[in-house]
JSON list of C-alpha atoms in Angstrom, two decimals:
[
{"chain": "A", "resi": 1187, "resn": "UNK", "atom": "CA", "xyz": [-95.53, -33.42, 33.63]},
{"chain": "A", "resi": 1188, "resn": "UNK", "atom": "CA", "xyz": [-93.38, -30.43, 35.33]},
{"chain": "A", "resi": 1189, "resn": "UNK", "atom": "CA", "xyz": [-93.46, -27.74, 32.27]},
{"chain": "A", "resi": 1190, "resn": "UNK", "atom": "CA", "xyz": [-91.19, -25.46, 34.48]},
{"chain": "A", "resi": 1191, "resn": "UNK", "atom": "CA", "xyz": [-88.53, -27.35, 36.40]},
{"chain": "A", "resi": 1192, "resn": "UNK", "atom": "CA", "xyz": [-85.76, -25.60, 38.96]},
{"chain": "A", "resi": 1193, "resn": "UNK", "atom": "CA", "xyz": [-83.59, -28.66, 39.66]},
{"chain": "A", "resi": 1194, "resn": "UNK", "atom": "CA", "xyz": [-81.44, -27.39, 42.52]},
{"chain": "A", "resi": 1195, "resn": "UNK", "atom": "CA", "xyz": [-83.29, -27.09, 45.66]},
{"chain": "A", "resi": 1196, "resn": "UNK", "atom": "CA", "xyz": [-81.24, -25.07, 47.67]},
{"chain": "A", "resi": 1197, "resn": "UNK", "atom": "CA", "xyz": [-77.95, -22.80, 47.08]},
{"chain": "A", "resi": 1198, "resn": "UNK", "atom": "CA", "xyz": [-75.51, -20.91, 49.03]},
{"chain": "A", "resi": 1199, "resn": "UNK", "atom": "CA", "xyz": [-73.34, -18.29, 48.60]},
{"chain": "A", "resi": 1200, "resn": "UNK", "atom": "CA", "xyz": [-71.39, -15.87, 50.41]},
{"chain": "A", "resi": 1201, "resn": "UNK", "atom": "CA", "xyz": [-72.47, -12.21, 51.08]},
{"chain": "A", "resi": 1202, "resn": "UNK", "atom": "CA", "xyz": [-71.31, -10.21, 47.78]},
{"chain": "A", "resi": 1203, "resn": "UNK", "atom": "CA", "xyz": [-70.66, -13.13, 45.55]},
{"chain": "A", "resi": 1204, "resn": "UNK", "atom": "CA", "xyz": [-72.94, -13.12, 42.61]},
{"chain": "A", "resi": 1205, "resn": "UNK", "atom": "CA", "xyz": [-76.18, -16.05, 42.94]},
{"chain": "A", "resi": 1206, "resn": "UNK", "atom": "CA", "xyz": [-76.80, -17.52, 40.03]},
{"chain": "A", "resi": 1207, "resn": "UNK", "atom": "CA", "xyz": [-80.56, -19.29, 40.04]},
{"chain": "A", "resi": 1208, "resn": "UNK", "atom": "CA", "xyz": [-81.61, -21.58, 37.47]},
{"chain": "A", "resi": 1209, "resn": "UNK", "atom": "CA", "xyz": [-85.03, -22.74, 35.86]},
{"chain": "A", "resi": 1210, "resn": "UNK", "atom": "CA", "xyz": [-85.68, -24.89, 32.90]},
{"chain": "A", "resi": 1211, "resn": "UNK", "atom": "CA", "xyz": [-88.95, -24.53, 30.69]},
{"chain": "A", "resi": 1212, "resn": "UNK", "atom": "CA", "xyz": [-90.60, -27.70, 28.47]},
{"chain": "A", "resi": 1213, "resn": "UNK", "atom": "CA", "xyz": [-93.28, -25.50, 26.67]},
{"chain": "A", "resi": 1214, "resn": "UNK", "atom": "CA", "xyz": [-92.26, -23.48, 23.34]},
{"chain": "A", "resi": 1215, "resn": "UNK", "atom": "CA", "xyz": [-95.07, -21.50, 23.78]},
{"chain": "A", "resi": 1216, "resn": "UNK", "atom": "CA", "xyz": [-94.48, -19.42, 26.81]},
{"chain": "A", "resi": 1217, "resn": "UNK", "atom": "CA", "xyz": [-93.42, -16.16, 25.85]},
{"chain": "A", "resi": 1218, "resn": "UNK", "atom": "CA", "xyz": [-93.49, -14.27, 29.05]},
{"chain": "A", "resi": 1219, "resn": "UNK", "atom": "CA", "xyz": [-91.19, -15.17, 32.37]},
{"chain": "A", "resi": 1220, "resn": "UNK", "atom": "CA", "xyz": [-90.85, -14.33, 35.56]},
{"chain": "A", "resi": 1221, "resn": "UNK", "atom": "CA", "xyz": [-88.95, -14.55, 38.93]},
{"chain": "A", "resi": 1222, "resn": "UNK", "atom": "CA", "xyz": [-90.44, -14.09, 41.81]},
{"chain": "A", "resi": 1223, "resn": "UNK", "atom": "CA", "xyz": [-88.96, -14.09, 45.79]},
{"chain": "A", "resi": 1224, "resn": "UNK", "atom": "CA", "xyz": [-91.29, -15.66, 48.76]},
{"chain": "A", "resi": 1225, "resn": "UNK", "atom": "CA", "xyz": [-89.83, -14.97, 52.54]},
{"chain": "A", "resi": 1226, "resn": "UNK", "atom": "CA", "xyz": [-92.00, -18.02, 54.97]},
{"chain": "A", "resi": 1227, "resn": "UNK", "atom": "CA", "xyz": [-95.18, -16.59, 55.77]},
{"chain": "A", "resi": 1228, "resn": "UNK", "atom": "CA", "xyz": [-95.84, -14.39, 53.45]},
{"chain": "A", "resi": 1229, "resn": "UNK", "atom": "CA", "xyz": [-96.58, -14.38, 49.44]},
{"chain": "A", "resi": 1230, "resn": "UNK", "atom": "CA", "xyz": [-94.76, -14.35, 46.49]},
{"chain": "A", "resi": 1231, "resn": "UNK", "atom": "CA", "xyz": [-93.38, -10.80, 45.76]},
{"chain": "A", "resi": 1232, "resn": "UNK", "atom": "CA", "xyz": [-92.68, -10.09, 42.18]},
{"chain": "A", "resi": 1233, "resn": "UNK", "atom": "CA", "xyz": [-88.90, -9.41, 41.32]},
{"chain": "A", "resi": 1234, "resn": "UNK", "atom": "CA", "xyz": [-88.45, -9.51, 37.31]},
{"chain": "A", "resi": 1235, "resn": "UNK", "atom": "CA", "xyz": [-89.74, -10.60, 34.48]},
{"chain": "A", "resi": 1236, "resn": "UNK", "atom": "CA", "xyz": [-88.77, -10.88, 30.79]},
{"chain": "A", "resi": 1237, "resn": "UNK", "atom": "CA", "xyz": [-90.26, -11.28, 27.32]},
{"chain": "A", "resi": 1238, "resn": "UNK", "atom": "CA", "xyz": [-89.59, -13.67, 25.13]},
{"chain": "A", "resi": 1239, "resn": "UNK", "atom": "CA", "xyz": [-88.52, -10.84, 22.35]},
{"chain": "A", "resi": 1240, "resn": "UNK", "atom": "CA", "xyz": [-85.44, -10.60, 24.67]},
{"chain": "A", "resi": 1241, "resn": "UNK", "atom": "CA", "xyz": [-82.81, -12.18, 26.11]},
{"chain": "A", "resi": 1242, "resn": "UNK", "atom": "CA", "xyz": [-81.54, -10.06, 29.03]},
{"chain": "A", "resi": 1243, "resn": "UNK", "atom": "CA", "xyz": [-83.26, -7.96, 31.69]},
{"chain": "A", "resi": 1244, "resn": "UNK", "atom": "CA", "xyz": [-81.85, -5.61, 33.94]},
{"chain": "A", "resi": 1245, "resn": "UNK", "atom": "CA", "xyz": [-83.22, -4.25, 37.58]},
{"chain": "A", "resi": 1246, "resn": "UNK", "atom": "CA", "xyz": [-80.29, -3.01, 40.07]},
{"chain": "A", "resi": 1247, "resn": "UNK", "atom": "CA", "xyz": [-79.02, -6.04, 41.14]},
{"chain": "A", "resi": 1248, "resn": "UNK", "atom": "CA", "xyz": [-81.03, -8.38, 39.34]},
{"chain": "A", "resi": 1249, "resn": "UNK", "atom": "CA", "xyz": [-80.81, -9.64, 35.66]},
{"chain": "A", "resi": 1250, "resn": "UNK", "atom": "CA", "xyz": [-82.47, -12.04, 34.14]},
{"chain": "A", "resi": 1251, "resn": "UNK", "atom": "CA", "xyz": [-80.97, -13.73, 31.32]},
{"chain": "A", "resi": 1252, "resn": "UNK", "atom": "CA", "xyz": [-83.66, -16.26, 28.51]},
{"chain": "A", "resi": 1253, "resn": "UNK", "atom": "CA", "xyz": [-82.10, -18.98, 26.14]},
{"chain": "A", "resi": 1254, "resn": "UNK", "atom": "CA", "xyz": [-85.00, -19.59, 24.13]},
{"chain": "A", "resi": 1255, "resn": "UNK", "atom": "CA", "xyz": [-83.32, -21.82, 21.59]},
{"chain": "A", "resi": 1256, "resn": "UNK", "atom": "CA", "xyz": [-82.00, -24.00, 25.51]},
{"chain": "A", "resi": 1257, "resn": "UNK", "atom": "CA", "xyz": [-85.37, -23.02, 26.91]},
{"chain": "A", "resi": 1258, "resn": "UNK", "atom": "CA", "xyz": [-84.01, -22.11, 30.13]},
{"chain": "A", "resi": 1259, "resn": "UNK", "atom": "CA", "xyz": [-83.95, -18.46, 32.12]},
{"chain": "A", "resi": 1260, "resn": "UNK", "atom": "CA", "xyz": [-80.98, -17.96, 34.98]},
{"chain": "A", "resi": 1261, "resn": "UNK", "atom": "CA", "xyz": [-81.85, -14.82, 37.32]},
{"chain": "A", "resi": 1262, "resn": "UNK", "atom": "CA", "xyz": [-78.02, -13.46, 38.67]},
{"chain": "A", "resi": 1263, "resn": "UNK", "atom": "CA", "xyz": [-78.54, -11.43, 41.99]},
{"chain": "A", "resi": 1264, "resn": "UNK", "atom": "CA", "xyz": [-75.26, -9.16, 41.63]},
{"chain": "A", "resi": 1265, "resn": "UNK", "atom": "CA", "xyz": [-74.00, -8.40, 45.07]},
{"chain": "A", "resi": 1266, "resn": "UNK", "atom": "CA", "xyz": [-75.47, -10.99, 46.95]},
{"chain": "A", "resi": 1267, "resn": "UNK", "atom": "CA", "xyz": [-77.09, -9.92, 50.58]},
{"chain": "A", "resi": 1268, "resn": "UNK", "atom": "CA", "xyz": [-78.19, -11.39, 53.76]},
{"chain": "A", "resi": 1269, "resn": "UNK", "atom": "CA", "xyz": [-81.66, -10.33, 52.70]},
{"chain": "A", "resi": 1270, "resn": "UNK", "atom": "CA", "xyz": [-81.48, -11.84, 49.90]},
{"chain": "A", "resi": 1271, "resn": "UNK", "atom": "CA", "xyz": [-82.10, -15.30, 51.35]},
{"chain": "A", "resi": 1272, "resn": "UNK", "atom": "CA", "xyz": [-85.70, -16.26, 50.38]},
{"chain": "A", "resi": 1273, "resn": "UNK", "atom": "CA", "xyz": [-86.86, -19.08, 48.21]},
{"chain": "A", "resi": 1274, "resn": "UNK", "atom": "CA", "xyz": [-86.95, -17.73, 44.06]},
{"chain": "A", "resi": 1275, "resn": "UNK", "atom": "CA", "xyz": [-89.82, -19.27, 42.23]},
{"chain": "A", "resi": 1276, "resn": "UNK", "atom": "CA", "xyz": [-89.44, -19.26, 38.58]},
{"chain": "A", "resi": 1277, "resn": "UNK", "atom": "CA", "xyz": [-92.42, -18.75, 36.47]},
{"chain": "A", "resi": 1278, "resn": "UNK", "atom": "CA", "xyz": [-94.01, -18.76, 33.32]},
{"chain": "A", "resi": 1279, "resn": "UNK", "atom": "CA", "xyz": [-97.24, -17.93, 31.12]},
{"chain": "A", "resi": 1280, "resn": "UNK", "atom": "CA", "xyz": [-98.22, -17.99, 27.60]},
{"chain": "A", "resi": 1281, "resn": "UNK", "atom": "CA", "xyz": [-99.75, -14.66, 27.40]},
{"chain": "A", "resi": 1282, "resn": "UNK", "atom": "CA", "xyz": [-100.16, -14.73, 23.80]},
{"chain": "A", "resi": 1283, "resn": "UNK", "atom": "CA", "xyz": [-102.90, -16.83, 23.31]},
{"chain": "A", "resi": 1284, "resn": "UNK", "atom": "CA", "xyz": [-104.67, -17.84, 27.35]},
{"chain": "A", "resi": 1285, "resn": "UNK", "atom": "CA", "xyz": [-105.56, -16.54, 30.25]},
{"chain": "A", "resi": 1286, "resn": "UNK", "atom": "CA", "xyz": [-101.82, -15.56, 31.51]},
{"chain": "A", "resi": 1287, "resn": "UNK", "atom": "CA", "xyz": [-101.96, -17.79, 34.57]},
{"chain": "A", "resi": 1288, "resn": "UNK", "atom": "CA", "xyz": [-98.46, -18.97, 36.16]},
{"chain": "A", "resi": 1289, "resn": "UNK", "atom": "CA", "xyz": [-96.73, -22.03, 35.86]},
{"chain": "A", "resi": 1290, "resn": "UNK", "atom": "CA", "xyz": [-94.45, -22.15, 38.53]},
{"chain": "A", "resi": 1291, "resn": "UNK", "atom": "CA", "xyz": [-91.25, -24.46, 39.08]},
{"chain": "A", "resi": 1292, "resn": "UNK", "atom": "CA", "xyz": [-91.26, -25.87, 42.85]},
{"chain": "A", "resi": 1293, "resn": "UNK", "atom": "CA", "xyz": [-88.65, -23.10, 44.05]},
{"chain": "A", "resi": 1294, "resn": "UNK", "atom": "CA", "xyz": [-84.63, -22.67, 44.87]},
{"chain": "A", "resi": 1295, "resn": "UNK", "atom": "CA", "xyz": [-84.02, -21.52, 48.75]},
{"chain": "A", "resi": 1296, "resn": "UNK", "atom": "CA", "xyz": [-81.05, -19.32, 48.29]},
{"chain": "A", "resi": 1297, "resn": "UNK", "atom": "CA", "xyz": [-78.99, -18.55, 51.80]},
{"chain": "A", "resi": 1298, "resn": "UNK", "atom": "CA", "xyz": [-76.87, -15.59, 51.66]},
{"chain": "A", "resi": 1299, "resn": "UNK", "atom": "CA", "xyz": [-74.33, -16.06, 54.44]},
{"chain": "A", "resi": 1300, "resn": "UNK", "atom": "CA", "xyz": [-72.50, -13.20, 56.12]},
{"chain": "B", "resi": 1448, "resn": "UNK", "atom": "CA", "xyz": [-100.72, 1.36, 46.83]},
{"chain": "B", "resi": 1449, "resn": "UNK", "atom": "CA", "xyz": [-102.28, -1.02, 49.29]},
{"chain": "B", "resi": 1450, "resn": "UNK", "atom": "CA", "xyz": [-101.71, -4.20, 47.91]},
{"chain": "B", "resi": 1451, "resn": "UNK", "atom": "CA", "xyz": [-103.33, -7.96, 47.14]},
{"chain": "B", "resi": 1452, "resn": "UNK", "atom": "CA", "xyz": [-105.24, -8.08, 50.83]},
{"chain": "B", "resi": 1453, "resn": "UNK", "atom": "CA", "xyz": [-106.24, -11.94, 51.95]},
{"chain": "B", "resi": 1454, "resn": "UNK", "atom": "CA", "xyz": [-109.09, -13.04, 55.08]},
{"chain": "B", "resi": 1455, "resn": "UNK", "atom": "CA", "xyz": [-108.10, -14.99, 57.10]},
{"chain": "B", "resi": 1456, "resn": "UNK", "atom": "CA", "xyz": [-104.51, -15.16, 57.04]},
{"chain": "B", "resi": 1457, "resn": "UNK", "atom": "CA", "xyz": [-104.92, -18.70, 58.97]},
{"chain": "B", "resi": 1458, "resn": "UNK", "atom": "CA", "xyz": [-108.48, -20.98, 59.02]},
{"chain": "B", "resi": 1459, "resn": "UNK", "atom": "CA", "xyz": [-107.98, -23.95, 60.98]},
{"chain": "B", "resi": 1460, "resn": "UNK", "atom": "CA", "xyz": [-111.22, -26.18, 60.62]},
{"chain": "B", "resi": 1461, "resn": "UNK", "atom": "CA", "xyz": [-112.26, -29.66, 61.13]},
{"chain": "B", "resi": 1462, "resn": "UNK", "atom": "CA", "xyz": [-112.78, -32.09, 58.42]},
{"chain": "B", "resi": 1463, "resn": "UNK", "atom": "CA", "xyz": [-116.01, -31.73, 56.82]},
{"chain": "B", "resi": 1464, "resn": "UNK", "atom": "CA", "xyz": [-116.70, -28.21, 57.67]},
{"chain": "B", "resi": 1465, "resn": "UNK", "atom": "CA", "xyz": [-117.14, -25.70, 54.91]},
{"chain": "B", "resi": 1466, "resn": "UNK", "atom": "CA", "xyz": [-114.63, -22.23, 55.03]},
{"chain": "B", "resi": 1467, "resn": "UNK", "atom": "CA", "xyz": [-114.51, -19.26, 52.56]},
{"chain": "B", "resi": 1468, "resn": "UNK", "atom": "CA", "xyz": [-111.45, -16.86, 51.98]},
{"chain": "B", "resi": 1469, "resn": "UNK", "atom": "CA", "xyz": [-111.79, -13.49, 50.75]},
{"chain": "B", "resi": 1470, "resn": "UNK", "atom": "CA", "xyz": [-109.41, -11.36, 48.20]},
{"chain": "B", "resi": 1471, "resn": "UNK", "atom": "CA", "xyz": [-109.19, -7.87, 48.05]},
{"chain": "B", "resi": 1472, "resn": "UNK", "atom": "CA", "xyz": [-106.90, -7.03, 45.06]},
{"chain": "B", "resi": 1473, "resn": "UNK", "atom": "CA", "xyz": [-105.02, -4.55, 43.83]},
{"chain": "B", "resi": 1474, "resn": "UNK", "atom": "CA", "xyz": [-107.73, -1.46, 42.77]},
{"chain": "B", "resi": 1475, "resn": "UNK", "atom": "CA", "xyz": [-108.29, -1.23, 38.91]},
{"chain": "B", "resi": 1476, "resn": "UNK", "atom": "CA", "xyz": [-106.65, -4.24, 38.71]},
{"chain": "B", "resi": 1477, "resn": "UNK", "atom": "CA", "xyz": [-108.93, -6.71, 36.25]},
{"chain": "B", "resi": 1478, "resn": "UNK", "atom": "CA", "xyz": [-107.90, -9.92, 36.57]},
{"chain": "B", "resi": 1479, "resn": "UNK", "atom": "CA", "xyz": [-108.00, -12.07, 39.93]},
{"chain": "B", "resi": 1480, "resn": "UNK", "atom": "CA", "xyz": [-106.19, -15.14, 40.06]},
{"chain": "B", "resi": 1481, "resn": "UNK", "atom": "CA", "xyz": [-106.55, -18.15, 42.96]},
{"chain": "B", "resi": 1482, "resn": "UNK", "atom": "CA", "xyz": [-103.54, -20.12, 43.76]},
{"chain": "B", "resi": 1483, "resn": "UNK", "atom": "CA", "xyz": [-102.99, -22.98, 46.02]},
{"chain": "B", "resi": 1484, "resn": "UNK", "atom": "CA", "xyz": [-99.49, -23.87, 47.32]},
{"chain": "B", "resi": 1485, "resn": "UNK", "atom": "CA", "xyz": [-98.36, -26.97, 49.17]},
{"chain": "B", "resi": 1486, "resn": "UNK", "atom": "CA", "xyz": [-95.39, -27.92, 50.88]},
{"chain": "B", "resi": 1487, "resn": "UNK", "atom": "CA", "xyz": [-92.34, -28.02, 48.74]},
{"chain": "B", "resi": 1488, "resn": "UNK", "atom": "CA", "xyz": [-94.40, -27.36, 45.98]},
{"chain": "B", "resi": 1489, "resn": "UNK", "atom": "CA", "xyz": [-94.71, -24.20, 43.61]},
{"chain": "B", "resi": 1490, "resn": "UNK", "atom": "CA", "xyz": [-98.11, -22.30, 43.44]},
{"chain": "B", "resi": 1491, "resn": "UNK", "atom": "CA", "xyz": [-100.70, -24.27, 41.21]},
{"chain": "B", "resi": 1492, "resn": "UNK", "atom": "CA", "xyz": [-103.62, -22.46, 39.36]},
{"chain": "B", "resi": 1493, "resn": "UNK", "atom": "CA", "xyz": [-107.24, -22.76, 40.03]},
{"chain": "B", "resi": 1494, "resn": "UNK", "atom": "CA", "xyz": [-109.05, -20.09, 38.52]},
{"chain": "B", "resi": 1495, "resn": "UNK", "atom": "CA", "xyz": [-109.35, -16.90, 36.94]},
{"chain": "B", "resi": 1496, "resn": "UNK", "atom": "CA", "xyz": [-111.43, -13.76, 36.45]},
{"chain": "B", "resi": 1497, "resn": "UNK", "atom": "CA", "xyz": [-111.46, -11.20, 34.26]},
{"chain": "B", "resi": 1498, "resn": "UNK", "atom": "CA", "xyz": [-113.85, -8.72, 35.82]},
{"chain": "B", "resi": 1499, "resn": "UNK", "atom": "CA", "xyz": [-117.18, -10.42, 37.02]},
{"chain": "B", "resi": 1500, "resn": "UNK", "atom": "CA", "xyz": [-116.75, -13.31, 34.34]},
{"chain": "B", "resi": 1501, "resn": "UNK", "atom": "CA", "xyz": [-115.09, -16.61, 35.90]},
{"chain": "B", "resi": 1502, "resn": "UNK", "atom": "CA", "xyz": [-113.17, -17.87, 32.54]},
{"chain": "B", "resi": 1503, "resn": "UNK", "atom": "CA", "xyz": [-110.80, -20.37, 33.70]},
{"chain": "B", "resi": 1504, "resn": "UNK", "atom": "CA", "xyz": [-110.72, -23.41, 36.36]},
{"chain": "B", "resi": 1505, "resn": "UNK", "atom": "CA", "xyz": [-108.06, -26.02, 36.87]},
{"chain": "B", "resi": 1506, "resn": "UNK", "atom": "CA", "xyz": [-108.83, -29.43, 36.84]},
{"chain": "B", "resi": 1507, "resn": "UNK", "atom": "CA", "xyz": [-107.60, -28.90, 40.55]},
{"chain": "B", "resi": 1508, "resn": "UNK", "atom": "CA", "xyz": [-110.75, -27.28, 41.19]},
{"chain": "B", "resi": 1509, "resn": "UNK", "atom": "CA", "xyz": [-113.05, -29.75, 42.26]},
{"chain": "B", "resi": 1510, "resn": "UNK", "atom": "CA", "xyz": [-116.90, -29.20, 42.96]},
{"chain": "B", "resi": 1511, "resn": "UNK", "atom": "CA", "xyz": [-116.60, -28.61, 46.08]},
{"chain": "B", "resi": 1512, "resn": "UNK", "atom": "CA", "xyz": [-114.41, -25.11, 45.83]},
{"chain": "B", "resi": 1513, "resn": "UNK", "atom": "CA", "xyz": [-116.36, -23.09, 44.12]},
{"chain": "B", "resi": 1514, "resn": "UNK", "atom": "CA", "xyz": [-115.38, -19.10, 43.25]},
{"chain": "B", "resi": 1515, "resn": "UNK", "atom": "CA", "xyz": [-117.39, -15.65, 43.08]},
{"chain": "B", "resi": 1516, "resn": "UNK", "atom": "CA", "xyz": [-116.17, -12.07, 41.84]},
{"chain": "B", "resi": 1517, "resn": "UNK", "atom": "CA", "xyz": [-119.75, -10.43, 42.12]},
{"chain": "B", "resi": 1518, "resn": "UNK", "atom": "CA", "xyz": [-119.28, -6.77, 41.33]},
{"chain": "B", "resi": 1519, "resn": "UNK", "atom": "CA", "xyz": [-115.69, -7.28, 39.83]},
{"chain": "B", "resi": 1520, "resn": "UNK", "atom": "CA", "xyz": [-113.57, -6.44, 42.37]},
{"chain": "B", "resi": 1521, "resn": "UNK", "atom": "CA", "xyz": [-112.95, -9.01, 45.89]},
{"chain": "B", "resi": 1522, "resn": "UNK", "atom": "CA", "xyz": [-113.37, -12.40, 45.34]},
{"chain": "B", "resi": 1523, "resn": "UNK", "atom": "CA", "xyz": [-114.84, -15.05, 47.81]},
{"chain": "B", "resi": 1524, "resn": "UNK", "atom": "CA", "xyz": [-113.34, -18.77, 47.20]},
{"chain": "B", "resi": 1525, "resn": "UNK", "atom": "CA", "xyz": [-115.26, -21.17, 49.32]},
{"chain": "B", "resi": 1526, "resn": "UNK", "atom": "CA", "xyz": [-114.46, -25.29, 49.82]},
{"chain": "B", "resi": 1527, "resn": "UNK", "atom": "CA", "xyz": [-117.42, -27.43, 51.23]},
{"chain": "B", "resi": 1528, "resn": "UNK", "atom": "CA", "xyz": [-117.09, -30.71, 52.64]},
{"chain": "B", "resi": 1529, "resn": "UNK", "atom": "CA", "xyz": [-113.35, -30.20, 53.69]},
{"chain": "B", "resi": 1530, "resn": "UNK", "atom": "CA", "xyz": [-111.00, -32.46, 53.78]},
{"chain": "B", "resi": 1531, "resn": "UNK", "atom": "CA", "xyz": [-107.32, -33.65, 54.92]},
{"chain": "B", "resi": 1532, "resn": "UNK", "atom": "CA", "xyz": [-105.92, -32.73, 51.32]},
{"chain": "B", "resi": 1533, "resn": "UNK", "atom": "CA", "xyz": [-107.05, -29.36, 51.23]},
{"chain": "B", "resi": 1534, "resn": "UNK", "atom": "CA", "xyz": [-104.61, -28.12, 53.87]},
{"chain": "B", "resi": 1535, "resn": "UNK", "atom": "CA", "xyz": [-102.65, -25.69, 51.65]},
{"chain": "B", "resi": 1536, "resn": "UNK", "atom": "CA", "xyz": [-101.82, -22.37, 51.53]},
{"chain": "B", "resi": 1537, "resn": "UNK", "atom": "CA", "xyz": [-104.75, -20.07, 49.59]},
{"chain": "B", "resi": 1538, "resn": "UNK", "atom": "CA", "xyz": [-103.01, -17.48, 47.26]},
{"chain": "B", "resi": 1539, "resn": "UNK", "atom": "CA", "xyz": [-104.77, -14.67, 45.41]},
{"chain": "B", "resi": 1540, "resn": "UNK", "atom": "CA", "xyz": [-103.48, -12.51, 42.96]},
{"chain": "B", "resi": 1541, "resn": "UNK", "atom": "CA", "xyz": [-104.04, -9.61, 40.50]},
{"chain": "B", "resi": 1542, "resn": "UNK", "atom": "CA", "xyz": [-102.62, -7.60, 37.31]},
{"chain": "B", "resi": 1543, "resn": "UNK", "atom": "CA", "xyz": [-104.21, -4.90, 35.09]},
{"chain": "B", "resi": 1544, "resn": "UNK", "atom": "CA", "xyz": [-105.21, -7.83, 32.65]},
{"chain": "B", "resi": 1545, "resn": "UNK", "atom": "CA", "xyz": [-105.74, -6.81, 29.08]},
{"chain": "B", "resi": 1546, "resn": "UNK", "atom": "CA", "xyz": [-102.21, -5.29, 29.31]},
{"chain": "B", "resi": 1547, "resn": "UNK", "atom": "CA", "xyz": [-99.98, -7.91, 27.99]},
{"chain": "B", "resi": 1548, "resn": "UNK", "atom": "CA", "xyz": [-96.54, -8.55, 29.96]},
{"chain": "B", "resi": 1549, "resn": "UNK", "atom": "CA", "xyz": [-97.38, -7.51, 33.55]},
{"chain": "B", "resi": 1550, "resn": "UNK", "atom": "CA", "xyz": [-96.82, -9.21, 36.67]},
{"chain": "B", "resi": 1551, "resn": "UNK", "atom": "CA", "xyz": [-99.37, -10.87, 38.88]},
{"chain": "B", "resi": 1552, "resn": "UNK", "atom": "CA", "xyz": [-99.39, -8.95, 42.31]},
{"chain": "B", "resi": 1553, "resn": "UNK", "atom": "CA", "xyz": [-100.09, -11.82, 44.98]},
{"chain": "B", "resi": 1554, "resn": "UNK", "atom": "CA", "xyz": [-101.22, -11.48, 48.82]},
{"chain": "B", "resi": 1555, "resn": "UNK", "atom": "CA", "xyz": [-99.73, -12.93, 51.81]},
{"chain": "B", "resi": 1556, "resn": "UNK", "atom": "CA", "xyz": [-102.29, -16.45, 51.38]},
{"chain": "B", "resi": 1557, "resn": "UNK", "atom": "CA", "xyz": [-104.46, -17.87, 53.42]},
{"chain": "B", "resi": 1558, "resn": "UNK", "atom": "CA", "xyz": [-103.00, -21.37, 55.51]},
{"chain": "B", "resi": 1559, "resn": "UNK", "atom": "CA", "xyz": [-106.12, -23.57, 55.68]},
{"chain": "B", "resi": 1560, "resn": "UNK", "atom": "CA", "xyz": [-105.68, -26.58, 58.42]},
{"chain": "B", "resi": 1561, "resn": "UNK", "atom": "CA", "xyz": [-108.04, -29.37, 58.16]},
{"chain": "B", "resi": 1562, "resn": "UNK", "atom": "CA", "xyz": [-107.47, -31.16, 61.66]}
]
């Protein structure tokens, strides 16, 4: 049973459009969510995260928008770049009452073409 | 800041064999995570630490991986016996812990090949 699902595979967009990545969540209880960007080779690299006190998150180009009542968290890369083509793991934990460790969905590879 | 620091970054062994990965994490950092990844796959938990104490294994982690944080800070995970489904990608990672709300830090994994 997937608890944190990202049901599109793969997207692509075109160099300054905005990237819209999805991820849906089956667990109430998480209350802490993040994204995270893995290039091949190498490990995940933390890019956001958000609470589940809010609803929107802000880092330069990255926001991170929660729907608790949909249960479902979109991360909007704002202009998309060339380097921005990775695959995006969404993630989530239940801080509140465990250990913290990750659930993570199985990934979207974003390509950002020029 | 040097990072989550992983050794080897790739084992390849023959079935049967035992191998051991080690994790450096981030310094000060209290909690140690293990991760395993597989193709197409997001990474799946295996255990935690919180300091020295080992206070959390998957039902992933069989007997035959087995995890040490002696002295609190690297931490050794070691598989016995290998075999063909434990070719994966290793992943360690580590955040301040008691602090509530802050990112795991991971390293660049170890690729175990079982041939």
């Amino acid at each position: 049973d997937q608890q944190v699902k990202q049901n599109s595979p793969s997207l692509s967009v075109q160099e300054g459009r905005i990237s819209i990545l999805n991820c849906d969540y089956t667990n109430s209880m998480f209350d802490y969510f993040l994204w995270y960007k893995k290039y091949p080779a190498e490990g995940p690299t933390f890019l956001i995260s958000i609470s589940s006190i809010k609803d929107k998150n802000e880092d330069g180009r990255f926001t991170v928008f929660l729907n608790k009542s949909a249960k479902h968290l979109s991360l909007h890369i704002v202009p998309s770049q060339p380097g921005d083509s990775a695959v995006y793991f969404c993630a989530a934990t239940e801080y509140g009452g465990s250990q913290g460790n990750l659930i993570f969905g199985k990934g979207t590879k974003l390509s950002v073409k020029p | 800041d040097t990072g989550v620091s992983q050794d080897p970054r790739h084992k390849i062994t023959k079935r049967g064999q035992n191998v051991t990965f080690r994790c450096d994490p981030i310094s000060e950092h209290n909690r140690l995570y293990w991760y395993r990844q597989t193709l197409g796959q997001g990474p799946e938990f295996l255990t935690y630490f919180q300091n020295e104490a080992q206070l959390e294994k998957s039902r992933l982690l069989s007997d035959r991986f087995s995890a040490e944080r002696p002295k609190g800070s690297f931490s050794t995970l070691e598989i016995q016996r290998t075999e063909q489904g434990d070719s994966a990608m290793y992943l360690c990672a580590s955040s301040p812990g008691l602090i509530h709300n802050q990112p795991q830090h991971f390293g660049d994994g170890t690729r175990l090949s079982i041939l």
